[in-house]
Amino acid sequence: LQNNPPYNAGAFRFELAFSSNHPLVPPSATLRTRIYHPGVDSEGRVCQPLTTRERWEPTTRAIQVLQDLLLHLDSPDPQRMLRPDLARELQERPELFWHRAEEHVRLYAEPRPDTPGP
């Protein structure tokens, strides 16, 4: 994975919940760390088409769900959004969006154990 700034500067906690009907029903992913991202709402729900009932395949593995999630978090896509205000800001005022995203990482993300020093 690319691990793009500013999100690569911190560690984020996810919760992947599997129903008793898994793998017939997709898991739900919730981000437990606050993040400034158009694809994550204020409750931590993530816009992840892979886990929608229409796109879900029972053969999909949990690692694929996490990889898709990380890729989406790393590279925000205005088309995959739950927060239209942030998607609009990313498109119209990218420098402001990235500044605020960086600020959120600094304030809310946990230190990454593998982050090399300066």
C-alpha positions as a LaTeX table, in Angstrom:
\begin{tabular}{lrrr}
\hline
Residue & $x$ (\AA) & $y$ (\AA) & $z$ (\AA) \\
\hline
Leu1 & 0.00 & 0.00 & 0.00 \\
Gln2 & 1.12 & 3.51 & $-0.76$ \\
Asn3 & 0.74 & 5.02 & 2.71 \\
Asn4 & 0.32 & 8.58 & 1.54 \\
Pro5 & 0.68 & 11.65 & 3.73 \\
Pro6 & $-0.88$ & 12.85 & 5.91 \\
Tyr7 & $-2.62$ & 9.61 & 6.94 \\
Asn8 & 0.64 & 7.65 & 6.99 \\
Ala9 & 1.80 & 9.76 & 9.94 \\
Gly10 & $-0.54$ & 8.04 & 12.38 \\
Ala11 & $-2.15$ & 4.75 & 13.33 \\
Phe12 & $-5.92$ & 4.31 & 13.12 \\
Arg13 & $-8.12$ & 1.80 & 14.94 \\
Phe14 & $-10.68$ & $-0.18$ & 12.93 \\
Glu15 & $-13.45$ & $-2.45$ & 14.03 \\
Leu16 & $-14.48$ & $-5.14$ & 11.58 \\
Ala17 & $-17.77$ & $-6.71$ & 12.66 \\
Phe18 & $-18.91$ & $-10.04$ & 11.25 \\
Ser19 & $-22.53$ & $-11.14$ & 11.52 \\
Ser20 & $-23.57$ & $-14.67$ & 12.45 \\
Asn21 & $-24.50$ & $-15.07$ & 8.75 \\
His22 & $-20.94$ & $-14.41$ & 7.57 \\
Pro23 & $-19.77$ & $-15.03$ & 4.84 \\
Leu24 & $-23.21$ & $-14.65$ & 3.25 \\
Val25 & $-23.52$ & $-11.16$ & 4.75 \\
Pro26 & $-20.63$ & $-8.67$ & 4.43 \\
Pro27 & $-18.80$ & $-7.42$ & 7.53 \\
Ser28 & $-19.14$ & $-3.80$ & 8.56 \\
Ala29 & $-16.06$ & $-1.66$ & 9.04 \\
Thr30 & $-15.98$ & 1.19 & 11.54 \\
Leu31 & $-13.08$ & 3.55 & 12.05 \\
Arg32 & $-12.69$ & 4.19 & 15.78 \\
Thr33 & $-10.11$ & 6.97 & 15.37 \\
Arg34 & $-11.35$ & 10.43 & 14.31 \\
Ile35 & $-10.28$ & 11.29 & 10.78 \\
Tyr36 & $-10.81$ & 14.17 & 8.34 \\
His37 & $-11.83$ & 12.22 & 5.24 \\
Pro38 & $-14.72$ & 12.47 & 2.75 \\
Gly39 & $-15.28$ & 8.70 & 2.83 \\
Val40 & $-15.76$ & 8.42 & 6.61 \\
Asp41 & $-18.74$ & 9.92 & 8.45 \\
Ser42 & $-18.75$ & 11.34 & 11.97 \\
Glu43 & $-19.79$ & 7.92 & 13.37 \\
Gly44 & $-16.76$ & 6.24 & 11.78 \\
Arg45 & $-18.76$ & 4.47 & 9.08 \\
Val46 & $-16.72$ & 4.01 & 5.93 \\
Cys47 & $-17.92$ & 4.24 & 2.33 \\
Gln48 & $-16.74$ & 0.86 & 1.13 \\
Pro49 & $-18.53$ & $-0.51$ & $-1.97$ \\
Leu50 & $-16.79$ & $-3.88$ & $-1.54$ \\
Thr51 & $-18.91$ & $-4.59$ & 1.55 \\
Thr52 & $-22.29$ & $-3.53$ & 0.12 \\
Arg53 & $-24.84$ & $-6.30$ & $-0.36$ \\
Glu54 & $-24.78$ & $-5.68$ & $-4.13$ \\
Arg55 & $-21.01$ & $-6.15$ & $-4.47$ \\
Trp56 & $-20.28$ & $-8.60$ & $-1.66$ \\
Glu57 & $-18.97$ & $-12.05$ & $-2.59$ \\
Pro58 & $-18.95$ & $-14.77$ & 0.10 \\
Thr59 & $-15.44$ & $-15.74$ & $-1.07$ \\
Thr60 & $-14.04$ & $-12.30$ & $-0.16$ \\
Arg61 & $-11.53$ & $-12.60$ & 2.66 \\
Ala62 & $-11.21$ & $-10.22$ & 5.62 \\
Ile63 & $-7.71$ & $-9.20$ & 4.51 \\
Gln64 & $-9.17$ & $-8.03$ & 1.18 \\
Val65 & $-11.72$ & $-5.92$ & 3.03 \\
Leu66 & $-8.95$ & $-4.32$ & 5.10 \\
Gln67 & $-6.71$ & $-3.75$ & 2.07 \\
Asp68 & $-9.57$ & $-2.06$ & 0.20 \\
Leu69 & $-10.32$ & 0.04 & 3.27 \\
Leu70 & $-6.70$ & 1.14 & 3.69 \\
Leu71 & $-6.35$ & 1.95 & 0.01 \\
His72 & $-9.49$ & 4.10 & 0.17 \\
Leu73 & $-8.34$ & 5.89 & 3.32 \\
Asp74 & $-4.91$ & 6.49 & 1.83 \\
Ser75 & $-6.25$ & 8.04 & $-1.39$ \\
Pro76 & $-9.57$ & 9.82 & $-0.82$ \\
Asp77 & $-11.91$ & 9.51 & $-3.79$ \\
Pro78 & $-14.59$ & 12.23 & $-4.03$ \\
Gln79 & $-16.84$ & 9.60 & $-5.68$ \\
Arg80 & $-16.71$ & 7.38 & $-2.57$ \\
Met81 & $-18.05$ & 9.80 & $-0.03$ \\
Leu82 & $-20.17$ & 10.05 & 3.06 \\
Arg83 & $-19.28$ & 13.70 & 3.71 \\
Pro84 & $-20.11$ & 15.82 & 0.64 \\
Asp85 & $-18.73$ & 18.92 & 2.38 \\
Leu86 & $-15.26$ & 17.37 & 2.66 \\
Ala87 & $-15.40$ & 15.94 & $-0.87$ \\
Arg88 & $-16.23$ & 19.43 & $-2.17$ \\
Glu89 & $-13.40$ & 20.95 & $-0.11$ \\
Leu90 & $-10.96$ & 18.33 & $-1.44$ \\
Gln91 & $-11.92$ & 19.23 & $-5.02$ \\
Glu92 & $-12.20$ & 23.01 & $-4.65$ \\
Arg93 & $-9.68$ & 23.84 & $-1.91$ \\
Pro94 & $-7.25$ & 20.90 & $-1.73$ \\
Glu95 & $-4.59$ & 22.80 & 0.24 \\
Leu96 & $-7.12$ & 23.58 & 2.98 \\
Phe97 & $-8.42$ & 19.99 & 2.99 \\
Trp98 & $-4.93$ & 18.48 & 3.34 \\
His99 & $-3.98$ & 20.97 & 6.05 \\
Arg100 & $-7.07$ & 20.01 & 8.09 \\
Ala101 & $-6.50$ & 16.29 & 7.45 \\
Glu102 & $-2.91$ & 16.64 & 8.69 \\
Glu103 & $-4.14$ & 18.48 & 11.78 \\
His104 & $-6.63$ & 15.68 & 12.56 \\
Val105 & $-3.91$ & 13.04 & 12.22 \\
Arg106 & $-1.71$ & 15.00 & 14.63 \\
Leu107 & $-4.53$ & 15.47 & 17.15 \\
Tyr108 & $-6.33$ & 12.11 & 17.05 \\
Ala109 & $-4.26$ & 9.36 & 15.45 \\
Glu110 & $-2.01$ & 7.16 & 17.55 \\
Pro111 & 1.73 & 7.03 & 16.93 \\
Arg112 & 2.72 & 4.38 & 14.41 \\
Pro113 & 5.08 & 1.87 & 15.99 \\
Asp114 & 7.00 & 1.50 & 12.73 \\
Thr115 & 7.41 & 5.21 & 11.96 \\
Pro116 & 11.10 & 5.94 & 11.35 \\
Gly117 & 12.60 & 8.95 & 13.08 \\
Pro118 & 13.61 & 12.18 & 11.27 \\
\hline
\end{tabular}
